[in-house]
């Protein structure tokens, strides 16, 4: 509502100004020093035109110097297009297009005031109270009705004018305004343009940055609608696309302070990895940025991507070519219109009187002066002859937006032509349905046009009234080229086509420089993202048994696997077992072989001399049982080293404790029998029960049966099987990780398997200690005692070695070797203490292998009592008796 009120106020002012002009006359108006008001071209249908014929004037003055290219060239392009359309018999036949062309003076507020001319015909005016200075009523001609407006040029001007034209439903087509906000149809529904908006340009620049592999860039924008809206569009699109981060977003002030550009370069260097700089700035700001970079010796560091304000122009990089080398710029695809060149270069003061600003252009172009009423002649300039020729006596180059001006006029013509075909199919001119032309309907026809424009490219609009994005991509190249300058390296038409092989960078390098926050991580490293900056990260190695699951995560390999050398995946852990060739196996096997040979020799000797006195005195039955146990103890070494399998594991369980159980059951039975005999001898002359060989065997087998019962129960509860232990050899370095093939027998199970034998061993040791006072001529108690003492020492040493290596990576090898060696040593002690001396006597001293006289249990008991009495006398100080008891008690009897 407020905007509408302001507009009405401006309309009132415009009405007053128009009335004043009518009363005073045009000559009086010109004498006031004001620029000529407008160009009027008669026609059946009138189009409006807005062009920056003059630049912005100094303070207090609306208009400044004439703008030859952006003003006159563009305005003449509209006149040229009207001539072409009016002379075309197939386009709007019998209908002539006219025009009312105004000067915006490159100022939005002034353009708004001028554009009020377009809406005067739509306002009902009450002129009854208006009088001229002489008191007469003013003569106010009926204002022409403008059906559509071509323009404006600058986005800020178009925004200001569009806000007025929309109130009166007048369609507007711009040939140069690219601000993204003009695509907002909720605010600018009657605005269209034949140039792509900066949002397309920003999209093209985002695509260029991504195509070069950059993900970390800075932005520079000149303060104002063009620069700020362009950068805003770039930021928005980059956020939506993802994968692109902005290191710095810097605004260049309208009036920068001294040293301001040096500070800008310093800020850019705070994020030196962001070498890519996206720049939406005017030519002057671009030049001063390059100068500042050169002052601090940063030539070749920054990689500029410039908008269409840079384009392929030489003025921004003049004398700064080395700093600008490699800059990639963008420019709307356009072509030079040959017909316009012929038209414009043929213009003269005589044939172009319809252009009220052409004389001023002529003076500026040829640096001469025309004699005009009311204008003082400048003695410093030569007088124009009127015979000068454009492009012959002055420099001429077609302005870049001429094509788009022509296309904008043709859009209006095609829309009116289609409208005329639909509304006036049988009429040769403008029919009643098109008098007046309804703006909202005309807008529908405008948005529906589709034809080949002046450059041969399609002209059409999307739902926002924007033309398709068509851009040429340039790069400024100096090195390795015969023609230094801008080189077209690609195009963008909704998608990017970039010829990367044609790109060259500072020093002629063809490799695209980096503009990234963080370089890619090596294989096996994950990205640890920097909070708030998705393009920045630190690389962390997936250590230990981790592998790189994806670029952001490490994960543990399965328990039976280890990471690959590059940590991109997992591989199977090698399986090992104790090999026969291993030093850990050679020593136990050597000891076991020696033990088996010695045991076999003893057994063979005993069998050979089975009826000899020594064999009989040793108790043949229990000796064979005991030697069998010793043999099995040596044999278990081979099972412990053999490759694990279900049968091997079963025999390990069975024989691991069985050999020791048999050995120590037999020893326990012997020591128990001796102990009972001599204890009984102290009390009575009758022998104790269960001392016969048969009884001893039964007792021994009962003790062995307990072990076998436990083993078979174990078989039933947990059947023997193999496992692969991946935890045993799992050092910090996974390269040394191994899976150990072993039987399913834990350390606890092994201890339980041997525990019964250890109990037998300890019990036997206790009886050996109790029987230490028995005369050595009567029994084997003392050799058994020495055997048990030594055996206990061996197994006491075994315990800390076995369990102390539980955390070692060589656990299996150490424990297997320790166990087998300990068992072999204990078997060797038993064999060496009990049977090797007997075998030695049998083989090397057969004369000692003779029968000695036997005594009854009564005689033995009497001898024991006598010897005990002598020990008591000795303790009381009496001399020792020299009586020799050469009595050998037969264990067999």
PDB file of C-alpha atoms in Angstrom, residues 612 622 716 735 763:
ATOM      1  CA  UNK A 612      66.394-112.939  37.460  1.00  0.00           C
ATOM      2  CA  UNK A 622      54.154-103.160  38.769  1.00  0.00           C
ATOM      3  CA  UNK A 716      30.895 -87.148  26.231  1.00  0.00           C
ATOM      4  CA  UNK A 735      51.317 -58.118   9.704  1.00  0.00           C
ATOM      5  CA  UNK A 763      50.533 -88.461  47.674  1.00  0.00           C
TER       6      UNK A 763
END
